[in-house]
């Protein structure tokens, strides 16, 4: 399935260059290249987890280069928890879970600013437990309905 842009959507609130500078600042990365590496790897990993309208709407909220990193990924058949996401990212990038968590926080903090509260809430409802903290949000427990 290819993600198609929705008509009449506003352009992203920042350019890719601005996004990289903000991620560089948030993550205290020494270079723009290191910030770009974090952006591309975290968004690719998120692209493997997010599906549906939330994926399309998030892509539209991001600068084009960031959206391409997100949507170039085929969604995984099994969703990972937030911690599983960090561990998978560490394995794929050859880093430690601590570095992967740092990169995730630096990138998703900026993504949170670009999405707005409504889209972020929809994204978090779509993903398994543990992602709210990665986006810098409080993790609220979901009610379990028993029959």
CSV table of N, CA and C in Angstrom, one decimal:
chain,number,residue,atom,x,y,z
A,1,UNK,N,0.8,-1.2,0.0
A,1,UNK,CA,0.0,0.0,0.0
A,1,UNK,C,0.9,1.2,0.0
A,2,UNK,N,0.6,2.2,-0.8
A,2,UNK,CA,1.3,3.4,-0.9
A,2,UNK,C,0.6,4.5,-0.2
A,3,UNK,N,1.3,5.3,0.6
A,3,UNK,CA,0.6,6.4,1.3
A,3,UNK,C,0.5,7.5,0.4
A,4,UNK,N,-0.7,8.0,0.2
A,4,UNK,CA,-1.0,9.1,-0.7
A,4,UNK,C,-1.3,10.4,0.1
A,5,UNK,N,-0.7,11.5,-0.4
A,5,UNK,CA,-1.0,12.8,0.4
A,5,UNK,C,-2.5,13.1,0.3
A,6,UNK,N,-3.0,13.7,1.3
A,6,UNK,CA,-4.4,14.1,1.4
A,6,UNK,C,-4.5,15.5,0.8
A,7,UNK,N,-5.6,15.8,0.1
A,7,UNK,CA,-5.7,17.1,-0.5
A,7,UNK,C,-5.9,18.2,0.5
A,8,UNK,N,-5.5,19.4,0.2
A,8,UNK,CA,-5.7,20.6,1.0
A,8,UNK,C,-5.1,20.5,2.4
A,9,UNK,N,-4.0,19.8,2.6
A,9,UNK,CA,-3.3,19.8,3.9
A,9,UNK,C,-2.3,20.9,3.9
A,10,UNK,N,-2.1,21.5,5.0
A,10,UNK,CA,-1.1,22.6,5.2
A,10,UNK,C,0.3,22.0,5.0
A,11,UNK,N,1.2,22.9,4.6
A,11,UNK,CA,2.6,22.4,4.5
A,11,UNK,C,3.2,22.3,5.9
A,12,UNK,N,4.3,21.4,6.0
A,12,UNK,CA,4.9,21.3,7.3
A,12,UNK,C,5.3,22.6,7.9
A,13,UNK,N,5.3,22.6,9.2
A,13,UNK,CA,5.6,23.9,10.0
A,13,UNK,C,7.1,24.2,10.0
A,14,UNK,N,7.9,23.3,9.5
A,14,UNK,CA,9.3,23.6,9.4
A,14,UNK,C,10.0,22.9,8.3
A,15,UNK,N,11.1,23.4,7.8
A,15,UNK,CA,11.8,22.7,6.7
A,15,UNK,C,12.6,21.6,7.3
A,16,UNK,N,13.2,20.8,6.5
A,16,UNK,CA,14.0,19.7,7.0
A,16,UNK,C,15.3,20.2,7.6
A,17,UNK,N,15.8,21.3,7.1
A,17,UNK,CA,17.0,21.9,7.7
A,17,UNK,C,16.7,22.4,9.1
A,18,UNK,N,15.5,23.0,9.3
A,18,UNK,CA,15.1,23.5,10.6
A,18,UNK,C,14.9,22.3,11.6
A,19,UNK,N,14.3,21.3,11.0
A,19,UNK,CA,14.1,20.1,11.9
A,19,UNK,C,15.4,19.5,12.3
A,20,UNK,N,16.4,19.4,11.4
A,20,UNK,CA,17.7,18.9,11.8
A,20,UNK,C,18.4,19.8,12.9
A,21,UNK,N,18.3,21.1,12.7
A,21,UNK,CA,18.9,22.0,13.7
A,21,UNK,C,18.2,21.8,15.1
A,22,UNK,N,16.9,21.6,15.1
A,22,UNK,CA,16.2,21.4,16.4
A,22,UNK,C,16.6,20.1,17.0
A,23,UNK,N,16.6,19.0,16.2
A,23,UNK,CA,17.1,17.7,16.7
A,23,UNK,C,18.5,17.8,17.2
A,24,UNK,N,19.3,18.5,16.4
A,24,UNK,CA,20.7,18.7,16.9
A,24,UNK,C,20.8,19.3,18.2
A,25,UNK,N,20.0,20.3,18.4
A,25,UNK,CA,20.0,21.0,19.7
A,25,UNK,C,19.4,20.1,20.8
A,26,UNK,N,18.3,19.5,20.6
A,26,UNK,CA,17.6,18.6,21.6
A,26,UNK,C,18.5,17.5,22.0
A,27,UNK,N,19.2,16.9,21.0
A,27,UNK,CA,20.0,15.7,21.2
A,27,UNK,C,21.5,16.1,21.6
A,28,UNK,N,21.8,17.3,21.6
A,28,UNK,CA,23.2,17.8,21.8
A,28,UNK,C,24.2,17.1,20.9
A,29,UNK,N,23.8,16.9,19.7
A,29,UNK,CA,24.7,16.2,18.7
A,29,UNK,C,25.8,17.2,18.2
A,30,UNK,N,27.0,16.7,18.0
A,30,UNK,CA,28.1,17.5,17.7
A,30,UNK,C,28.0,18.1,16.2
A,31,UNK,N,27.3,17.3,15.4
A,31,UNK,CA,27.2,17.7,14.0
A,31,UNK,C,25.8,17.6,13.4
A,32,UNK,N,25.5,18.3,12.4
A,32,UNK,CA,24.3,18.2,11.7
A,32,UNK,C,24.1,16.8,11.1
A,33,UNK,N,25.2,16.2,10.6
A,33,UNK,CA,25.1,14.9,10.0
A,33,UNK,C,24.7,13.9,11.0
A,34,UNK,N,25.2,14.0,12.3
A,34,UNK,CA,24.7,13.1,13.3
A,34,UNK,C,23.3,13.2,13.6
A,35,UNK,N,22.8,14.5,13.6
A,35,UNK,CA,21.4,14.7,13.9
A,35,UNK,C,20.5,14.1,12.7
A,36,UNK,N,21.0,14.3,11.5
A,36,UNK,CA,20.3,13.7,10.3
A,36,UNK,C,20.2,12.2,10.4
A,37,UNK,N,21.3,11.6,10.8
A,37,UNK,CA,21.4,10.1,11.0
A,37,UNK,C,20.3,9.7,12.0
A,38,UNK,N,20.2,10.4,13.1
A,38,UNK,CA,19.2,10.1,14.1
A,38,UNK,C,17.8,10.2,13.6
A,39,UNK,N,17.5,11.3,12.9
A,39,UNK,CA,16.2,11.6,12.3
A,39,UNK,C,15.8,10.5,11.3
A,40,UNK,N,16.7,10.1,10.4
A,40,UNK,CA,16.4,9.1,9.4
A,40,UNK,C,16.2,7.7,10.0
A,41,UNK,N,17.0,7.3,11.0
A,41,UNK,CA,16.9,6.0,11.6
A,41,UNK,C,15.7,5.9,12.5
A,42,UNK,N,15.4,6.9,13.3
A,42,UNK,CA,14.2,6.9,14.1
A,42,UNK,C,12.9,6.9,13.3
A,43,UNK,N,12.9,7.7,12.3
A,43,UNK,CA,11.6,7.8,11.5
A,43,UNK,C,11.4,6.5,10.7
A,44,UNK,N,12.5,5.9,10.2
A,44,UNK,CA,12.4,4.6,9.5
A,44,UNK,C,11.9,3.6,10.4
A,45,UNK,N,12.4,3.6,11.7
A,45,UNK,CA,11.9,2.6,12.7
A,45,UNK,C,10.4,2.8,13.0
A,46,UNK,N,10.0,4.1,13.1
A,46,UNK,CA,8.6,4.4,13.4
A,46,UNK,C,7.8,4.1,12.2
A,47,UNK,N,8.3,4.2,11.0
A,47,UNK,CA,7.6,3.8,9.8
A,47,UNK,C,7.3,2.3,9.7
A,48,UNK,N,8.1,1.5,10.4
A,48,UNK,CA,7.8,0.1,10.4
A,48,UNK,C,6.7,-0.3,11.4
A,49,UNK,N,6.4,0.7,12.3
A,49,UNK,CA,5.4,0.4,13.3
A,49,UNK,C,4.0,1.1,13.1
A,50,UNK,N,4.0,2.2,12.4
A,50,UNK,CA,2.8,3.0,12.2
A,50,UNK,C,2.1,2.7,10.9
A,51,UNK,N,0.8,2.5,11.0
A,51,UNK,CA,0.0,2.2,9.8
A,51,UNK,C,-1.2,3.1,9.7
A,52,UNK,N,-2.0,3.0,8.6
A,52,UNK,CA,-3.3,3.7,8.5
A,52,UNK,C,-3.2,5.2,8.3
A,53,UNK,N,-4.3,5.8,8.6
A,53,UNK,CA,-4.4,7.3,8.5
A,53,UNK,C,-3.4,8.0,9.3
A,54,UNK,N,-3.1,7.5,10.4
A,54,UNK,CA,-2.1,8.2,11.3
A,54,UNK,C,-0.7,8.2,10.6
A,55,UNK,N,-0.4,7.2,9.9
A,55,UNK,CA,0.9,7.2,9.1
A,55,UNK,C,0.9,8.3,8.0
A,56,UNK,N,-0.2,8.3,7.3
A,56,UNK,CA,-0.4,9.3,6.2
A,56,UNK,C,-0.4,10.7,6.8
A,57,UNK,N,-1.1,11.0,7.9
A,57,UNK,CA,-1.2,12.3,8.5
A,57,UNK,C,0.1,12.7,9.1
A,58,UNK,N,0.8,11.8,9.7
A,58,UNK,CA,2.1,12.1,10.2
A,58,UNK,C,3.1,12.5,9.1
A,59,UNK,N,3.1,11.8,8.0
A,59,UNK,CA,3.9,12.1,6.9
A,59,UNK,C,3.7,13.5,6.4
A,60,UNK,N,2.4,13.9,6.4
A,60,UNK,CA,2.1,15.2,5.9
A,60,UNK,C,2.5,16.3,6.8
A,61,UNK,N,2.6,16.0,8.1
A,61,UNK,CA,3.0,17.0,9.1
A,61,UNK,C,4.6,17.2,9.1
A,62,UNK,N,5.3,16.3,8.5
A,62,UNK,CA,6.7,16.3,8.5
A,62,UNK,C,7.3,17.0,7.2
A,63,UNK,N,8.5,17.5,7.3
A,63,UNK,CA,9.1,18.0,6.0
A,63,UNK,C,9.3,16.8,5.1
A,64,UNK,N,9.3,17.0,3.8
A,64,UNK,CA,9.3,16.0,2.8
A,64,UNK,C,10.4,14.9,3.0
A,65,UNK,N,11.6,15.4,3.3
A,65,UNK,CA,12.7,14.4,3.5
A,65,UNK,C,12.5,13.5,4.7
A,66,UNK,N,11.9,14.0,5.7
A,66,UNK,CA,11.6,13.2,6.9
A,66,UNK,C,10.4,12.3,6.6
A,67,UNK,N,9.4,12.8,5.8
A,67,UNK,CA,8.3,12.0,5.5
A,67,UNK,C,8.7,10.8,4.6
A,68,UNK,N,9.7,11.0,3.7
A,68,UNK,CA,10.2,9.9,2.9
A,68,UNK,C,10.8,8.8,3.7
A,69,UNK,N,11.6,9.2,4.8
A,69,UNK,CA,12.2,8.2,5.6
A,69,UNK,C,11.2,7.4,6.4
A,70,UNK,N,10.1,8.0,6.8
A,70,UNK,CA,9.0,7.3,7.4
A,70,UNK,C,8.2,6.4,6.5
A,71,UNK,N,7.9,6.9,5.3
A,71,UNK,CA,7.0,6.1,4.5
A,71,UNK,C,7.7,5.1,3.6
A,72,UNK,N,9.0,5.2,3.5
A,72,UNK,CA,9.8,4.2,2.7
A,72,UNK,C,9.8,2.8,3.3
A,73,UNK,N,9.4,2.7,4.5
A,73,UNK,CA,9.4,1.5,5.3
A,73,UNK,C,8.1,0.7,5.1
A,74,UNK,N,8.2,-0.6,4.9
A,74,UNK,CA,7.1,-1.4,4.9
A,74,UNK,C,6.7,-1.7,6.4
A,75,UNK,N,5.4,-1.5,6.8
A,75,UNK,CA,5.1,-1.8,8.2
A,75,UNK,C,5.3,-3.2,8.5
A,76,UNK,N,5.8,-3.4,9.8
A,76,UNK,CA,6.1,-4.8,10.3
A,76,UNK,C,4.8,-5.5,10.5
A,77,UNK,N,4.8,-6.8,10.5
A,77,UNK,CA,3.7,-7.6,10.7
A,77,UNK,C,3.3,-7.7,12.2
A,78,UNK,N,4.3,-7.5,13.0
A,78,UNK,CA,4.1,-7.5,14.5
A,78,UNK,C,4.6,-6.2,15.1
A,79,UNK,N,3.7,-5.5,15.8
A,79,UNK,CA,4.1,-4.2,16.4
A,79,UNK,C,4.9,-4.5,17.7
A,80,UNK,N,5.8,-3.6,17.9
A,80,UNK,CA,6.7,-3.7,19.1
A,80,UNK,C,6.2,-2.7,20.2
A,81,UNK,N,6.4,-3.1,21.4
A,81,UNK,CA,6.2,-2.1,22.5
A,81,UNK,C,7.2,-1.0,22.4
A,82,UNK,N,7.0,0.0,23.2
A,82,UNK,CA,8.0,1.1,23.2
A,82,UNK,C,9.4,0.6,23.5
A,83,UNK,N,9.6,-0.2,24.5
A,83,UNK,CA,10.9,-0.7,24.8
A,83,UNK,C,11.4,-1.6,23.7
A,84,UNK,N,10.5,-2.4,23.1
A,84,UNK,CA,10.9,-3.3,21.9
A,84,UNK,C,11.4,-2.4,20.8
A,85,UNK,N,10.7,-1.3,20.6
A,85,UNK,CA,11.1,-0.3,19.5
A,85,UNK,C,12.5,0.2,19.8
A,86,UNK,N,12.9,0.5,21.0
A,86,UNK,CA,14.2,1.0,21.3
A,86,UNK,C,15.2,-0.1,21.1
A,87,UNK,N,14.9,-1.3,21.6
A,87,UNK,CA,15.9,-2.4,21.4
A,87,UNK,C,16.1,-2.8,20.0
A,88,UNK,N,15.0,-2.8,19.2
A,88,UNK,CA,15.1,-3.0,17.8
A,88,UNK,C,16.0,-2.0,17.1
A,89,UNK,N,15.8,-0.7,17.4
A,89,UNK,CA,16.5,0.4,16.8
A,89,UNK,C,18.0,0.2,17.2
A,90,UNK,N,18.3,-0.1,18.4
A,90,UNK,CA,19.7,-0.4,18.8
A,90,UNK,C,20.4,-1.5,18.0
A,91,UNK,N,19.6,-2.6,17.8
A,91,UNK,CA,20.2,-3.7,17.1
A,91,UNK,C,20.4,-3.3,15.6
A,92,UNK,N,19.5,-2.6,15.0
A,92,UNK,CA,19.6,-2.2,13.6
A,92,UNK,C,20.7,-1.2,13.4
A,93,UNK,N,21.0,-0.3,14.4
A,93,UNK,CA,22.0,0.7,14.2
A,93,UNK,C,23.3,0.3,14.8
A,94,UNK,N,23.4,-0.8,15.5
A,94,UNK,CA,24.6,-1.2,16.1
A,94,UNK,C,25.1,-0.4,17.3
A,95,UNK,N,24.1,0.2,18.0
A,95,UNK,CA,24.4,1.0,19.2
A,95,UNK,C,23.8,0.3,20.4
A,96,UNK,N,23.9,1.0,21.5
A,96,UNK,CA,23.4,0.5,22.7
A,96,UNK,C,21.9,0.9,22.9
A,97,UNK,N,21.1,0.3,23.7
A,97,UNK,CA,19.8,0.8,23.9
A,97,UNK,C,19.7,2.2,24.5
A,98,UNK,N,20.7,2.6,25.3
A,98,UNK,CA,20.8,3.9,25.8
A,98,UNK,C,20.9,4.9,24.7
A,99,UNK,N,21.8,4.7,23.7
A,99,UNK,CA,22.0,5.6,22.6
A,99,UNK,C,20.7,5.6,21.7
A,100,UNK,N,20.1,4.5,21.5
A,100,UNK,CA,18.9,4.4,20.7
A,100,UNK,C,17.8,5.2,21.4
A,101,UNK,N,17.7,5.1,22.7
A,101,UNK,CA,16.6,5.8,23.5
A,101,UNK,C,16.9,7.3,23.4
A,102,UNK,N,18.1,7.7,23.5
A,102,UNK,CA,18.5,9.1,23.4
A,102,UNK,C,18.1,9.6,22.0
A,103,UNK,N,18.5,8.9,20.9
A,103,UNK,CA,18.1,9.3,19.6
A,103,UNK,C,16.6,9.4,19.4
A,104,UNK,N,15.9,8.4,19.9
A,104,UNK,CA,14.5,8.4,19.8
A,104,UNK,C,13.8,9.6,20.5
A,105,UNK,N,14.3,9.9,21.7
A,105,UNK,CA,13.7,11.1,22.4
A,105,UNK,C,14.0,12.4,21.7
A,106,UNK,N,15.2,12.5,21.2
A,106,UNK,CA,15.6,13.8,20.5
A,106,UNK,C,14.7,14.0,19.2
A,107,UNK,N,14.5,12.9,18.5
A,107,UNK,CA,13.7,13.1,17.2
A,107,UNK,C,12.2,13.2,17.5
A,108,UNK,N,11.7,12.3,18.4
A,108,UNK,CA,10.3,12.3,18.6
A,108,UNK,C,9.8,13.6,19.4
A,109,UNK,N,10.7,14.2,20.1
A,109,UNK,CA,10.3,15.5,20.8
A,109,UNK,C,10.0,16.5,19.7
A,110,UNK,N,10.7,16.5,18.6
A,110,UNK,CA,10.5,17.5,17.5
A,110,UNK,C,9.2,17.0,16.7
A,111,UNK,N,9.1,15.7,16.5
A,111,UNK,CA,7.9,15.2,15.8
A,111,UNK,C,6.6,15.6,16.6
A,112,UNK,N,6.7,15.5,17.9
A,112,UNK,CA,5.6,15.9,18.8
A,112,UNK,C,5.2,17.3,18.5
A,113,UNK,N,6.1,18.2,18.3
A,113,UNK,CA,5.8,19.6,18.1
A,113,UNK,C,5.2,19.8,16.7
A,114,UNK,N,5.5,19.0,15.8
A,114,UNK,CA,5.0,19.1,14.4
A,114,UNK,C,3.6,18.5,14.3
A,115,UNK,N,3.3,17.5,15.1
A,115,UNK,CA,2.0,16.8,14.9
A,115,UNK,C,0.8,17.6,15.5
A,116,UNK,N,1.0,18.2,16.6
A,116,UNK,CA,-0.1,18.8,17.4
A,116,UNK,C,-0.7,17.7,18.2
A,117,UNK,N,-1.5,18.1,19.2
A,117,UNK,CA,-2.0,17.2,20.2
A,117,UNK,C,-3.0,16.2,19.7
A,118,UNK,N,-3.9,16.5,18.7
A,118,UNK,CA,-4.9,15.6,18.2
A,118,UNK,C,-4.2,14.5,17.4
A,119,UNK,N,-3.4,14.8,16.5
A,119,UNK,CA,-2.7,13.7,15.8
A,119,UNK,C,-1.8,12.9,16.7
A,120,UNK,N,-1.1,13.5,17.6
A,120,UNK,CA,-0.3,12.7,18.5
A,120,UNK,C,-1.1,11.7,19.3
A,121,UNK,N,-2.3,12.2,19.8
A,121,UNK,CA,-3.2,11.3,20.5
A,121,UNK,C,-3.6,10.1,19.7
A,122,UNK,N,-3.9,10.4,18.4
A,122,UNK,CA,-4.3,9.3,17.5
A,122,UNK,C,-3.2,8.3,17.2
A,123,UNK,N,-2.0,8.9,17.1
A,123,UNK,CA,-0.8,8.0,16.9
A,123,UNK,C,-0.6,7.1,18.1
A,124,UNK,N,-0.6,7.7,19.3
A,124,UNK,CA,-0.4,6.9,20.5
A,124,UNK,C,-1.5,5.8,20.7
A,125,UNK,N,-2.7,6.1,20.3
A,125,UNK,CA,-3.8,5.1,20.4
A,125,UNK,C,-3.5,3.9,19.4
A,126,UNK,N,-2.9,4.2,18.3
A,126,UNK,CA,-2.6,3.2,17.3
A,126,UNK,C,-1.4,2.3,17.7
A,127,UNK,N,-0.5,2.8,18.5
A,127,UNK,CA,0.7,2.1,18.8
A,127,UNK,C,0.5,1.4,20.1
A,128,UNK,N,1.3,0.3,20.4
A,128,UNK,CA,1.2,-0.4,21.7
A,128,UNK,C,1.7,0.4,22.8
A,129,UNK,N,1.6,-0.1,24.0
A,129,UNK,CA,2.1,0.6,25.2
A,129,UNK,C,3.6,0.9,25.1
A,130,UNK,N,3.9,2.0,25.8
A,130,UNK,CA,5.3,2.4,25.9
A,130,UNK,C,5.8,3.5,25.0
A,131,UNK,N,5.0,3.9,24.0
A,131,UNK,CA,5.4,4.9,23.0
A,131,UNK,C,5.2,6.3,23.6
A,132,UNK,N,4.2,6.5,24.5
A,132,UNK,CA,4.0,7.9,25.0
A,132,UNK,C,5.2,8.5,25.6
A,133,UNK,N,5.9,7.7,26.4
A,133,UNK,CA,7.2,8.2,27.0
A,133,UNK,C,8.2,8.5,25.9
A,134,UNK,N,8.3,7.8,24.8
A,134,UNK,CA,9.2,8.1,23.8
A,134,UNK,C,8.9,9.4,23.1
A,135,UNK,N,7.6,9.8,23.1
A,135,UNK,CA,7.2,11.1,22.5
A,135,UNK,C,7.2,12.2,23.5
A,136,UNK,N,7.7,11.9,24.7
A,136,UNK,CA,7.8,12.9,25.8
A,136,UNK,C,6.5,13.2,26.5
A,137,UNK,N,5.6,12.2,26.4
A,137,UNK,CA,4.2,12.3,27.0
A,137,UNK,C,4.1,11.4,28.2
A,138,UNK,N,3.1,11.7,29.1
A,138,UNK,CA,2.8,10.8,30.2
A,138,UNK,C,2.2,9.5,29.7
A,139,UNK,N,2.6,8.4,30.2
A,139,UNK,CA,2.0,7.1,29.8
A,139,UNK,C,0.8,6.8,30.7
A,140,UNK,N,-0.3,6.8,30.1
A,140,UNK,CA,-1.5,6.5,30.9
A,140,UNK,C,-1.9,5.0,30.6
A,141,UNK,N,-2.3,4.3,31.6
A,141,UNK,CA,-2.6,2.9,31.4
A,141,UNK,C,-4.0,2.8,30.7
A,142,UNK,N,-4.0,1.9,29.8
A,142,UNK,CA,-5.3,1.6,29.1
A,142,UNK,C,-6.1,0.7,29.9
A,143,UNK,N,-7.4,0.9,29.9
A,143,UNK,CA,-8.4,0.1,30.6
A,143,UNK,C,-8.5,-1.3,29.8
A,144,UNK,N,-8.4,-2.3,30.6
A,144,UNK,CA,-8.6,-3.7,30.0
A,144,UNK,C,-10.0,-4.1,30.2
A,145,UNK,N,-10.7,-4.3,29.1
A,145,UNK,CA,-12.1,-4.8,29.2
A,145,UNK,C,-12.1,-6.3,29.3
A,146,UNK,N,-12.8,-6.8,30.2
A,146,UNK,CA,-12.9,-8.3,30.3
A,146,UNK,C,-14.4,-8.7,30.1
A,147,UNK,N,-14.5,-9.8,29.5
A,147,UNK,CA,-15.9,-10.2,29.2
A,147,UNK,C,-16.3,-11.4,30.0
